[in-house]
mmCIF file of C-alpha atoms and ligand atoms in Angstrom:
data_model
loop_
_atom_site.group_PDB
_atom_site.id
_atom_site.type_symbol
_atom_site.label_atom_id
_atom_site.label_comp_id
_atom_site.label_asym_id
_atom_site.label_seq_id
_atom_site.Cartn_x
_atom_site.Cartn_y
_atom_site.Cartn_z
ATOM 1 C CA UNK A 1 42.683 115.821 78.332
ATOM 2 C CA UNK A 2 41.734 117.447 75.311
ATOM 3 C CA UNK A 3 42.806 117.006 71.730
ATOM 4 C CA UNK A 4 44.720 120.525 70.609
ATOM 5 C CA UNK A 5 46.213 121.871 67.145
ATOM 6 C CA UNK A 6 49.073 123.275 69.318
ATOM 7 C CA UNK A 7 50.088 120.569 71.166
ATOM 8 C CA UNK A 8 53.002 118.847 69.921
ATOM 9 C CA UNK A 9 51.553 115.557 70.561
ATOM 10 C CA UNK A 10 48.063 116.517 69.493
ATOM 11 C CA UNK A 11 46.637 116.521 73.162
ATOM 12 C CA UNK A 12 46.684 118.264 75.947
ATOM 13 C CA UNK A 13 46.075 118.075 79.880
ATOM 14 C CA UNK A 14 44.031 119.672 81.554
ATOM 15 C CA UNK A 15 44.707 120.091 85.586
ATOM 16 C CA UNK A 16 41.549 119.808 87.772
ATOM 17 C CA UNK A 17 43.023 121.331 90.515
ATOM 18 C CA UNK A 18 47.355 121.820 91.523
ATOM 19 C CA UNK A 19 48.788 121.253 94.289
ATOM 20 C CA UNK A 20 52.367 122.920 95.443
ATOM 21 C CA UNK A 21 54.544 120.015 97.005
ATOM 22 C CA UNK A 22 57.581 122.310 97.115
ATOM 23 C CA UNK A 23 58.188 125.919 96.109
ATOM 24 C CA UNK A 24 60.960 127.057 94.359
ATOM 25 C CA UNK A 25 62.664 130.342 95.086
ATOM 26 C CA UNK A 26 62.470 132.661 92.667
ATOM 27 C CA UNK A 27 64.585 133.710 90.308
ATOM 28 C CA UNK A 28 66.603 130.746 89.410
ATOM 29 C CA UNK A 29 70.132 131.386 89.893
ATOM 30 C CA UNK A 30 70.394 129.201 86.116
ATOM 31 C CA UNK A 31 67.996 128.780 83.096
ATOM 32 C CA UNK A 32 66.658 125.096 82.754
ATOM 33 C CA UNK A 33 64.488 125.746 79.649
ATOM 34 C CA UNK A 34 66.615 128.187 78.332
ATOM 35 C CA UNK A 35 68.561 128.017 74.947
ATOM 36 C CA UNK A 36 71.511 130.440 76.206
ATOM 37 C CA UNK A 37 74.011 127.970 77.705
ATOM 38 C CA UNK A 38 75.235 129.389 80.563
ATOM 39 C CA UNK A 39 79.188 129.971 81.308
ATOM 40 C CA UNK A 40 80.430 125.951 82.944
ATOM 41 C CA UNK A 41 81.639 127.809 85.799
ATOM 42 C CA UNK A 42 78.353 128.739 86.891
ATOM 43 C CA UNK A 43 76.513 125.633 85.727
ATOM 44 C CA UNK A 44 78.816 123.522 87.685
ATOM 45 C CA UNK A 45 78.173 126.362 90.711
ATOM 46 C CA UNK A 46 74.067 125.248 90.346
ATOM 47 C CA UNK A 47 74.715 121.672 89.343
ATOM 48 C CA UNK A 48 71.638 120.097 90.939
ATOM 49 C CA UNK A 49 69.510 122.558 88.228
ATOM 50 C CA UNK A 50 72.128 122.389 85.769
ATOM 51 C CA UNK A 51 71.282 118.507 85.795
ATOM 52 C CA UNK A 52 68.194 118.969 85.364
ATOM 53 C CA UNK A 53 68.373 120.064 81.537
ATOM 54 C CA UNK A 54 67.721 117.275 79.201
ATOM 55 C CA UNK A 55 71.079 117.786 77.172
ATOM 56 C CA UNK A 56 72.862 117.045 80.761
ATOM 57 C CA UNK A 57 70.987 114.193 82.070
ATOM 58 C CA UNK A 58 71.587 112.544 78.574
ATOM 59 C CA UNK A 59 75.619 112.713 79.248
ATOM 60 C CA UNK A 60 74.860 110.632 82.471
ATOM 61 C CA UNK A 61 72.781 108.274 80.343
ATOM 62 C CA UNK A 62 75.439 107.607 78.459
ATOM 63 C CA UNK A 63 77.551 107.576 81.351
ATOM 64 C CA UNK A 64 75.521 104.854 82.600
ATOM 65 C CA UNK A 65 75.187 102.619 79.497
ATOM 66 C CA UNK A 66 79.256 102.842 79.714
ATOM 67 C CA UNK A 67 79.711 101.158 82.979
ATOM 68 C CA UNK A 68 76.927 98.621 82.036
ATOM 69 C CA UNK A 69 78.657 97.928 78.519
ATOM 70 C CA UNK A 70 81.998 97.860 80.369
ATOM 71 C CA UNK A 71 81.164 95.682 83.092
ATOM 72 C CA UNK A 72 79.250 93.390 80.882
ATOM 73 C CA UNK A 73 82.444 92.849 78.757
ATOM 74 C CA UNK A 74 84.793 91.913 81.652
ATOM 75 C CA UNK A 75 82.500 89.674 83.249
ATOM 76 C CA UNK A 76 81.920 87.612 80.001
ATOM 77 C CA UNK A 77 85.468 87.398 79.247
ATOM 78 C CA UNK A 78 86.115 85.742 83.129
ATOM 79 C CA UNK A 79 87.294 89.089 84.927
ATOM 80 C CA UNK A 80 86.587 89.263 88.701
ATOM 81 C CA UNK A 81 85.297 93.050 89.810
ATOM 82 C CA UNK A 82 87.636 93.922 92.538
ATOM 83 C CA UNK A 83 87.516 96.767 94.872
ATOM 84 C CA UNK A 84 90.991 97.673 96.489
ATOM 85 C CA UNK A 85 92.020 100.532 99.228
ATOM 86 C CA UNK A 86 91.704 104.060 98.290
ATOM 87 C CA UNK A 87 93.879 105.035 101.489
ATOM 88 C CA UNK A 88 97.958 104.257 101.206
ATOM 89 C CA UNK A 89 101.008 104.356 102.346
ATOM 90 C CA UNK A 90 102.494 105.048 99.103
ATOM 91 C CA UNK A 91 101.446 105.793 95.626
ATOM 92 C CA UNK A 92 102.866 104.384 92.910
ATOM 93 C CA UNK A 93 102.430 107.099 90.055
ATOM 94 C CA UNK A 94 104.996 109.741 90.999
ATOM 95 C CA UNK A 95 105.329 111.670 94.071
ATOM 96 C CA UNK A 96 104.060 114.734 92.086
ATOM 97 C CA UNK A 97 100.538 114.190 91.860
ATOM 98 C CA UNK A 98 99.784 112.346 95.408
ATOM 99 C CA UNK A 99 97.386 113.878 97.871
ATOM 100 C CA UNK A 100 98.541 113.709 101.265
ATOM 101 C CA UNK A 101 96.362 112.815 104.411
ATOM 102 C CA UNK A 102 96.400 112.795 108.101
ATOM 103 C CA UNK A 103 95.568 109.191 109.147
ATOM 104 C CA UNK A 104 95.597 109.350 112.912
ATOM 105 C CA UNK A 105 99.003 109.017 113.687
ATOM 106 C CA UNK A 106 100.741 108.408 110.024
ATOM 107 C CA UNK A 107 100.818 110.010 107.168
ATOM 108 C CA UNK A 108 99.212 108.404 104.259
ATOM 109 C CA UNK A 109 97.783 109.271 101.018
ATOM 110 C CA UNK A 110 94.865 109.176 98.554
ATOM 111 C CA UNK A 111 95.061 106.329 95.973
ATOM 112 C CA UNK A 112 96.336 107.936 92.503
ATOM 113 C CA UNK A 113 95.710 104.052 90.850
ATOM 114 C CA UNK A 114 94.933 100.433 91.760
ATOM 115 C CA UNK A 115 98.284 99.498 90.243
ATOM 116 C CA UNK A 116 100.119 97.897 93.198
ATOM 117 C CA UNK A 117 96.700 95.932 94.704
ATOM 118 C CA UNK A 118 95.550 94.659 90.887
ATOM 119 C CA UNK A 119 99.080 93.165 90.611
ATOM 120 C CA UNK A 120 99.264 91.640 93.807
ATOM 121 C CA UNK A 121 95.930 90.031 92.780
ATOM 122 C CA UNK A 122 97.747 88.516 90.027
ATOM 123 C CA UNK A 123 100.048 86.531 92.538
ATOM 124 C CA UNK A 124 97.099 85.710 94.666
ATOM 125 C CA UNK A 125 96.048 84.159 92.169
ATOM 126 C CA UNK A 126 92.944 85.391 90.772
ATOM 127 C CA UNK A 127 94.920 85.931 87.524
ATOM 128 C CA UNK A 128 91.746 88.256 85.556
ATOM 129 C CA UNK A 129 90.340 91.152 88.004
ATOM 130 C CA UNK A 130 89.109 94.376 86.576
ATOM 131 C CA UNK A 131 87.721 97.229 89.001
ATOM 132 C CA UNK A 132 86.047 100.702 88.573
ATOM 133 C CA UNK A 133 86.907 103.243 91.300
ATOM 134 C CA UNK A 134 87.951 106.382 92.305
ATOM 135 C CA UNK A 135 91.331 107.611 91.678
ATOM 136 C CA UNK A 136 92.615 111.000 92.815
ATOM 137 C CA UNK A 137 95.919 113.304 91.529
ATOM 138 C CA UNK A 138 97.086 116.389 92.700
ATOM 139 C CA UNK A 139 97.193 118.039 88.937
ATOM 140 C CA UNK A 140 98.146 121.688 89.495
ATOM 141 C CA UNK A 141 97.015 122.177 85.699
ATOM 142 C CA UNK A 142 93.798 123.454 84.835
ATOM 143 C CA UNK A 143 93.010 121.646 81.728
ATOM 144 C CA UNK A 144 89.555 120.913 79.876
ATOM 145 C CA UNK A 145 91.230 117.026 80.355
ATOM 146 C CA UNK A 146 92.413 116.772 83.676
ATOM 147 C CA UNK A 147 90.362 116.933 87.185
ATOM 148 C CA UNK A 148 92.218 115.476 90.426
ATOM 149 C CA UNK A 149 89.137 112.688 91.100
ATOM 150 C CA UNK A 150 88.272 110.861 88.363
ATOM 151 C CA UNK A 151 87.121 107.003 87.862
ATOM 152 C CA UNK A 152 89.383 104.924 86.842
ATOM 153 C CA UNK A 153 88.783 101.781 85.345
ATOM 154 C CA UNK A 154 91.825 98.976 85.463
ATOM 155 C CA UNK A 155 92.043 95.692 84.138
ATOM 156 C CA UNK A 156 94.853 93.106 85.081
ATOM 157 C CA UNK A 157 95.655 89.842 83.252
ATOM 158 C CA UNK A 158 98.004 86.885 84.253
ATOM 159 C CA UNK A 159 99.654 84.673 81.590
ATOM 160 C CA UNK A 160 100.033 87.036 78.919
ATOM 161 C CA UNK A 161 102.435 86.380 76.055
ATOM 162 C CA UNK A 162 103.457 90.337 75.470
ATOM 163 C CA UNK A 163 101.557 93.485 74.748
ATOM 164 C CA UNK A 164 99.495 92.443 72.240
ATOM 165 C CA UNK A 165 97.560 90.227 74.090
ATOM 166 C CA UNK A 166 96.391 93.038 76.660
ATOM 167 C CA UNK A 167 95.874 95.633 73.128
ATOM 168 C CA UNK A 168 93.369 92.735 71.494
ATOM 169 C CA UNK A 169 91.560 92.513 74.635
ATOM 170 C CA UNK A 170 91.031 96.108 75.308
ATOM 171 C CA UNK A 171 90.583 96.799 71.347
ATOM 172 C CA UNK A 172 87.212 94.070 71.737
ATOM 173 C CA UNK A 173 85.964 95.169 74.893
ATOM 174 C CA UNK A 174 85.809 99.293 73.621
ATOM 175 C CA UNK A 175 84.416 98.091 70.262
ATOM 176 C CA UNK A 176 81.666 95.147 72.479
ATOM 177 C CA UNK A 177 80.801 98.619 75.167
ATOM 178 C CA UNK A 178 80.728 101.231 72.034
ATOM 179 C CA UNK A 179 78.176 99.130 70.510
ATOM 180 C CA UNK A 180 76.165 98.344 73.915
ATOM 181 C CA UNK A 181 75.938 101.890 74.620
ATOM 182 C CA UNK A 182 74.862 102.364 70.831
ATOM 183 C CA UNK A 183 72.380 100.211 71.653
ATOM 184 C CA UNK A 184 70.742 101.337 74.998
ATOM 185 C CA UNK A 185 70.694 104.307 74.026
ATOM 186 C CA UNK A 186 68.558 103.899 71.066
ATOM 187 C CA UNK A 187 66.462 102.499 72.710
ATOM 188 C CA UNK A 188 65.216 104.971 75.393
ATOM 189 C CA UNK A 189 65.796 107.654 72.346
ATOM 190 C CA UNK A 190 69.257 109.728 73.819
ATOM 191 C CA UNK A 191 70.244 111.695 70.953
ATOM 192 C CA UNK A 192 74.030 111.329 71.876
ATOM 193 C CA UNK A 193 73.452 107.741 70.391
ATOM 194 C CA UNK A 194 73.678 109.715 67.111
ATOM 195 C CA UNK A 195 77.180 110.555 68.015
ATOM 196 C CA UNK A 196 78.888 107.319 68.729
ATOM 197 C CA UNK A 197 81.843 106.326 66.376
ATOM 198 C CA UNK A 198 81.714 103.384 64.187
ATOM 199 C CA UNK A 199 84.068 100.983 65.374
ATOM 200 C CA UNK A 200 84.169 98.101 62.480
ATOM 201 C CA UNK A 201 87.866 98.986 61.512
ATOM 202 C CA UNK A 202 90.314 97.419 63.610
ATOM 203 C CA UNK A 203 92.739 100.370 65.908
ATOM 204 C CA UNK A 204 95.593 100.782 64.364
ATOM 205 C CA UNK A 205 99.008 100.180 66.360
ATOM 206 C CA UNK A 206 101.337 103.384 65.754
ATOM 207 C CA UNK A 207 105.076 102.984 66.603
ATOM 208 C CA UNK A 208 105.989 105.623 69.247
ATOM 209 C CA UNK A 209 108.944 106.480 66.895
ATOM 210 C CA UNK A 210 106.334 107.105 63.962
ATOM 211 C CA UNK A 211 104.264 109.528 65.810
ATOM 212 C CA UNK A 212 107.805 111.317 66.710
ATOM 213 C CA UNK A 213 107.989 111.877 63.180
ATOM 214 C CA UNK A 214 104.387 112.915 62.772
ATOM 215 C CA UNK A 215 104.981 115.714 65.297
ATOM 216 C CA UNK A 216 108.467 116.901 63.907
ATOM 217 C CA UNK A 217 110.426 115.628 66.539
ATOM 218 C CA UNK A 218 112.111 112.344 65.511
ATOM 219 C CA UNK A 219 114.191 110.449 67.974
ATOM 220 C CA UNK A 220 113.911 113.157 70.852
ATOM 221 C CA UNK A 221 112.475 110.348 73.375
ATOM 222 C CA UNK A 222 110.231 112.883 75.307
ATOM 223 C CA UNK A 223 106.147 112.123 75.820
ATOM 224 C CA UNK A 224 103.582 114.121 73.584
ATOM 225 C CA UNK A 225 102.045 117.115 74.863
ATOM 226 C CA UNK A 226 98.034 117.979 74.235
ATOM 227 C CA UNK A 227 98.688 119.687 70.992
ATOM 228 C CA UNK A 228 101.273 116.533 69.581
ATOM 229 C CA UNK A 229 98.164 114.567 70.692
ATOM 230 C CA UNK A 230 95.908 116.186 68.910
ATOM 231 C CA UNK A 231 97.844 116.169 65.790
ATOM 232 C CA UNK A 232 98.694 112.084 66.055
ATOM 233 C CA UNK A 233 94.340 111.876 66.602
ATOM 234 C CA UNK A 234 94.135 113.808 63.203
ATOM 235 C CA UNK A 235 96.795 111.956 61.575
ATOM 236 C CA UNK A 236 95.859 108.562 62.558
ATOM 237 C CA UNK A 237 91.935 108.896 61.825
ATOM 238 C CA UNK A 238 93.045 110.253 58.226
ATOM 239 C CA UNK A 239 95.427 107.547 57.219
ATOM 240 C CA UNK A 240 93.597 104.442 59.122
ATOM 241 C CA UNK A 241 90.177 105.309 59.332
ATOM 242 C CA UNK A 242 89.475 104.976 63.082
ATOM 243 C CA UNK A 243 89.415 107.114 65.754
ATOM 244 C CA UNK A 244 90.691 105.099 68.253
ATOM 245 C CA UNK A 245 94.512 103.984 67.994
ATOM 246 C CA UNK A 246 96.818 102.840 69.732
ATOM 247 C CA UNK A 247 100.512 104.428 70.150
ATOM 248 C CA UNK A 248 102.753 101.364 70.953
ATOM 249 C CA UNK A 249 106.124 100.581 71.912
ATOM 250 C CA UNK A 250 106.973 103.336 74.373
ATOM 251 C CA UNK A 251 110.650 104.067 75.459
ATOM 252 C CA UNK A 252 111.767 103.396 78.877
ATOM 253 C CA UNK A 253 113.539 106.609 78.852
ATOM 254 C CA UNK A 254 109.964 107.804 78.813
ATOM 255 C CA UNK A 255 108.663 105.896 81.447
ATOM 256 C CA UNK A 256 111.306 105.674 83.460
ATOM 257 C CA UNK A 257 109.213 106.215 86.510
ATOM 258 C CA UNK A 258 106.790 103.432 85.644
ATOM 259 C CA UNK A 259 108.431 101.155 87.519
ATOM 260 C CA UNK A 260 106.474 98.404 87.309
ATOM 261 C CA UNK A 261 106.513 98.610 83.405
ATOM 262 C CA UNK A 262 108.111 95.486 81.571
ATOM 263 C CA UNK A 263 111.561 96.238 79.847
ATOM 264 C CA UNK A 264 112.129 94.614 76.520
ATOM 265 C CA UNK A 265 114.744 91.763 77.348
ATOM 266 C CA UNK A 266 116.303 91.640 73.774
ATOM 267 C CA UNK A 267 116.314 95.724 73.666
ATOM 268 C CA UNK A 268 115.998 97.284 77.414
ATOM 269 C CA UNK A 269 115.355 101.031 75.977
ATOM 270 C CA UNK A 270 111.959 99.693 74.894
ATOM 271 C CA UNK A 271 108.874 98.720 76.729
ATOM 272 C CA UNK A 272 105.447 96.523 75.545
ATOM 273 C CA UNK A 273 104.087 100.018 76.968
ATOM 274 C CA UNK A 274 101.226 101.340 74.982
ATOM 275 C CA UNK A 275 98.469 104.311 74.980
ATOM 276 C CA UNK A 276 95.095 103.901 73.734
ATOM 277 C CA UNK A 277 94.192 107.290 71.754
ATOM 278 C CA UNK A 278 90.793 108.403 71.421
ATOM 279 C CA UNK A 279 90.754 111.232 68.652
ATOM 280 C CA UNK A 280 93.860 112.984 70.053
ATOM 281 C CA UNK A 281 93.215 112.293 73.943
ATOM 282 C CA UNK A 282 94.422 109.519 75.682
ATOM 283 C CA UNK A 283 91.923 107.433 76.868
ATOM 284 C CA UNK A 284 94.209 104.299 78.164
ATOM 285 C CA UNK A 285 97.948 103.144 79.127
ATOM 286 C CA UNK A 286 98.949 99.752 79.505
ATOM 287 C CA UNK A 287 101.337 97.243 79.491
ATOM 288 C CA UNK A 288 103.054 93.744 80.044
ATOM 289 C CA UNK A 289 104.427 94.423 83.898
ATOM 290 C CA UNK A 290 107.983 93.395 85.290
ATOM 291 C CA UNK A 291 106.922 89.884 87.303
ATOM 292 C CA UNK A 292 110.793 89.365 88.512
ATOM 293 C CA UNK A 293 111.537 90.490 92.149
ATOM 294 C CA UNK A 294 115.005 91.537 91.245
ATOM 295 C CA UNK A 295 114.043 93.161 88.052
ATOM 296 C CA UNK A 296 110.947 94.809 89.574
ATOM 297 C CA UNK A 297 113.736 96.162 92.705
ATOM 298 C CA UNK A 298 116.515 97.173 89.856
ATOM 299 C CA UNK A 299 113.306 99.169 88.240
ATOM 300 C CA UNK A 300 112.176 101.119 91.590
ATOM 301 C CA UNK A 301 115.610 101.657 92.443
ATOM 302 C CA UNK A 302 116.776 103.379 88.808
ATOM 303 C CA UNK A 303 112.909 105.588 88.684
ATOM 304 C CA UNK A 304 114.134 106.641 92.489
ATOM 305 C CA UNK A 305 111.563 104.578 94.515
ATOM 306 C CA UNK A 306 112.679 103.121 97.651
ATOM 307 C CA UNK A 307 111.990 99.436 97.786
ATOM 308 C CA UNK A 308 111.721 100.053 101.695
ATOM 309 C CA UNK A 309 108.373 101.527 101.099
ATOM 310 C CA UNK A 310 107.058 98.942 98.867
ATOM 311 C CA UNK A 311 107.165 95.705 101.201
ATOM 312 C CA UNK A 312 103.932 94.568 100.851
ATOM 313 C CA UNK A 313 104.365 94.637 96.914
ATOM 314 C CA UNK A 314 106.878 93.285 96.614
ATOM 315 C CA UNK A 315 106.404 90.106 98.972
ATOM 316 C CA UNK A 316 103.619 89.392 96.157
ATOM 317 C CA UNK A 317 106.751 88.564 94.051
ATOM 318 C CA UNK A 318 108.461 86.366 96.266
ATOM 319 C CA UNK A 319 106.112 83.536 96.268
ATOM 320 C CA UNK A 320 105.441 82.998 92.338
ATOM 321 C CA UNK A 321 104.306 85.679 89.868
ATOM 322 C CA UNK A 322 103.396 84.700 86.664
ATOM 323 C CA UNK A 323 103.824 87.281 83.403
ATOM 324 C CA UNK A 324 100.800 89.645 83.445
ATOM 325 C CA UNK A 325 99.897 92.894 82.189
ATOM 326 C CA UNK A 326 96.796 95.521 82.269
ATOM 327 C CA UNK A 327 95.941 98.826 81.626
ATOM 328 C CA UNK A 328 94.104 101.735 83.302
ATOM 329 C CA UNK A 329 91.691 103.495 80.825
ATOM 330 C CA UNK A 330 89.785 106.993 82.181
ATOM 331 C CA UNK A 331 85.543 106.621 82.221
ATOM 332 C CA UNK A 332 85.506 110.717 82.399
ATOM 333 C CA UNK A 333 87.735 110.761 79.427
ATOM 334 C CA UNK A 334 85.962 107.703 77.055
ATOM 335 C CA UNK A 335 82.179 109.556 78.295
ATOM 336 C CA UNK A 336 83.660 113.359 77.478
ATOM 337 C CA UNK A 337 84.762 111.960 73.530
ATOM 338 C CA UNK A 338 81.743 109.930 72.884
ATOM 339 C CA UNK A 339 79.209 112.508 74.473
ATOM 340 C CA UNK A 340 81.384 115.125 72.278
ATOM 341 C CA UNK A 341 81.791 117.323 75.658
ATOM 342 C CA UNK A 342 84.274 120.541 75.086
ATOM 343 C CA UNK A 343 85.414 120.088 79.036
ATOM 344 C CA UNK A 344 86.124 116.544 81.228
ATOM 345 C CA UNK A 345 84.104 118.387 83.915
ATOM 346 C CA UNK A 346 81.374 117.992 82.431
ATOM 347 C CA UNK A 347 81.146 114.008 82.305
ATOM 348 C CA UNK A 348 81.258 114.450 85.964
ATOM 349 C CA UNK A 349 78.273 115.012 88.136
ATOM 350 C CA UNK A 350 80.397 116.875 91.004
ATOM 351 C CA UNK A 351 83.498 117.402 89.244
ATOM 352 C CA UNK A 352 86.528 117.663 91.753
ATOM 353 C CA UNK A 353 89.719 120.231 90.097
ATOM 354 C CA UNK A 354 92.361 122.672 91.663
ATOM 355 C CA UNK A 355 90.010 125.021 92.249
ATOM 356 C CA UNK A 356 86.787 123.317 92.890
ATOM 357 C CA UNK A 357 85.302 121.424 96.048
ATOM 358 C CA UNK A 358 82.046 122.808 96.243
ATOM 359 C CA UNK A 359 79.119 121.563 95.568
HETATM 360 P P1 AMO B 1 98.162 106.501 83.383
HETATM 361 O O1 AMO B 1 98.684 107.250 84.886
HETATM 362 O O2 AMO B 1 98.361 106.873 82.059
HETATM 363 O O3 AMO B 1 98.089 104.920 84.324
HETATM 364 O O4 AMO B 1 96.501 106.733 83.839
HETATM 365 C C1 AMO B 1 95.414 105.939 83.215
HETATM 366 C C2 AMO B 1 94.547 106.648 82.557
HETATM 367 O O5 AMO B 1 93.545 107.253 83.585
HETATM 368 C C3 AMO B 1 92.877 108.452 82.782
HETATM 369 N N1 AMO B 1 93.718 109.839 83.973
HETATM 370 C C4 AMO B 1 93.031 111.129 84.056
HETATM 371 N N2 AMO B 1 91.906 111.214 83.905
HETATM 372 C C5 AMO B 1 91.407 112.264 84.110
HETATM 373 N N3 AMO B 1 92.098 113.534 84.918
HETATM 374 C C6 AMO B 1 93.418 113.042 85.323
HETATM 375 N N4 AMO B 1 94.270 113.598 86.076
HETATM 376 C C7 AMO B 1 93.643 111.709 85.003
HETATM 377 N N5 AMO B 1 95.242 110.948 85.364
HETATM 378 C C8 AMO B 1 94.685 109.811 84.736
HETATM 379 C C9 AMO B 1 93.776 108.745 81.755
HETATM 380 C C10 AMO B 1 95.004 107.817 81.368
HETATM 381 O O6 AMO B 1 94.710 107.403 80.167
HETATM 382 N N6 AMO B 1 98.473 102.452 86.823
HETATM 383 C C11 AMO B 1 98.753 103.435 85.192
HETATM 384 C C12 AMO B 1 98.140 101.957 84.471
HETATM 385 C C13 AMO B 1 98.250 100.839 83.657
HETATM 386 O O7 AMO B 1 99.772 100.817 83.649
HETATM 387 O O8 AMO B 1 97.561 99.766 84.225
HETATM 388 C C14 AMO B 1 98.278 104.497 85.409
HETATM 389 O O9 AMO B 1 97.725 105.023 86.491
HETATM 390 O O10 AMO B 1 92.859 108.782 80.953
#
């Protein structure tokens, strides 16, 4: 080692000998130290090299901190971490996005979500559960917010008194997690810590009807599209000063195919369903469930599902099921937004989409 004026920290290492442990082919398909950014497809085609860039590695340090933060926040609140099957006989989120699998001489599907199992565990008396696991959706559309394999953070809670119990818990967990991510990243001098939003304000609760007015089509009862979601995000931040917001009171007509969603007894046209948005992107979705077997079966039929295909799930409701509810939160989406990434694919090590099965 010797002192040097040119060196960043004033000292320079002078090797006495160099041993080559492993030779690199030249030229590299992708520059690692170049400032010039390569196209995302090229980066993903050569992801191992791409991941060597400090700015790319920083995203996965953030992802690690997000997962650690969520696990801690759930555990502290008495949630049990569970793992449920990913090879299923039927899906819960509608047939359009199911991936069929040849399963010996039967047909199975990859899990779109752990929905049915997390509710069954409430019937098993576990009362508070969460799961962080892959979910699969055959999303045909090529967007910057959809992938075919994503990581879903699911939670389910028993003995709730309505949607607000769920929202208050989710809000506290997100606030605590973002604070712990900031701390973890600052400790390792990860520059992404500077991007993290200040979450000292409560997340506003904005009724579905208000959002319909904001996007200029009051009373239409149609779910929001990408551009509309962005409009809602901008308006929410301008009016309430919070990048996170709840979009509440989804109408039953919009959630008809979500058979497990509870409908209000006072006004069956309404559910207690909500989304959690973050700067114009839906991050989580959930609500109170229907825990009464007869009503649940009715909702299934109304949504176009055959109760005979859900015998194992329905059995859990036959021997006592408390009121309960929960939510599903997309880990890739929250990482995308916290790290300020243009495309969700950048938030996964080896993303999968309609066209990409490699590497
Ligand atoms: P939902 O279908 O809204 O709800 O999904 C929950 C959250 O998962 C994320 N997500 C995705 N992320 C990336 N690519 C995709 N293709 C994709 N699809 C969904 C989103 C979304 O908010 N069972 C319910 C949850 C519940 O009610 O508990 C469900 O799956 O962030």
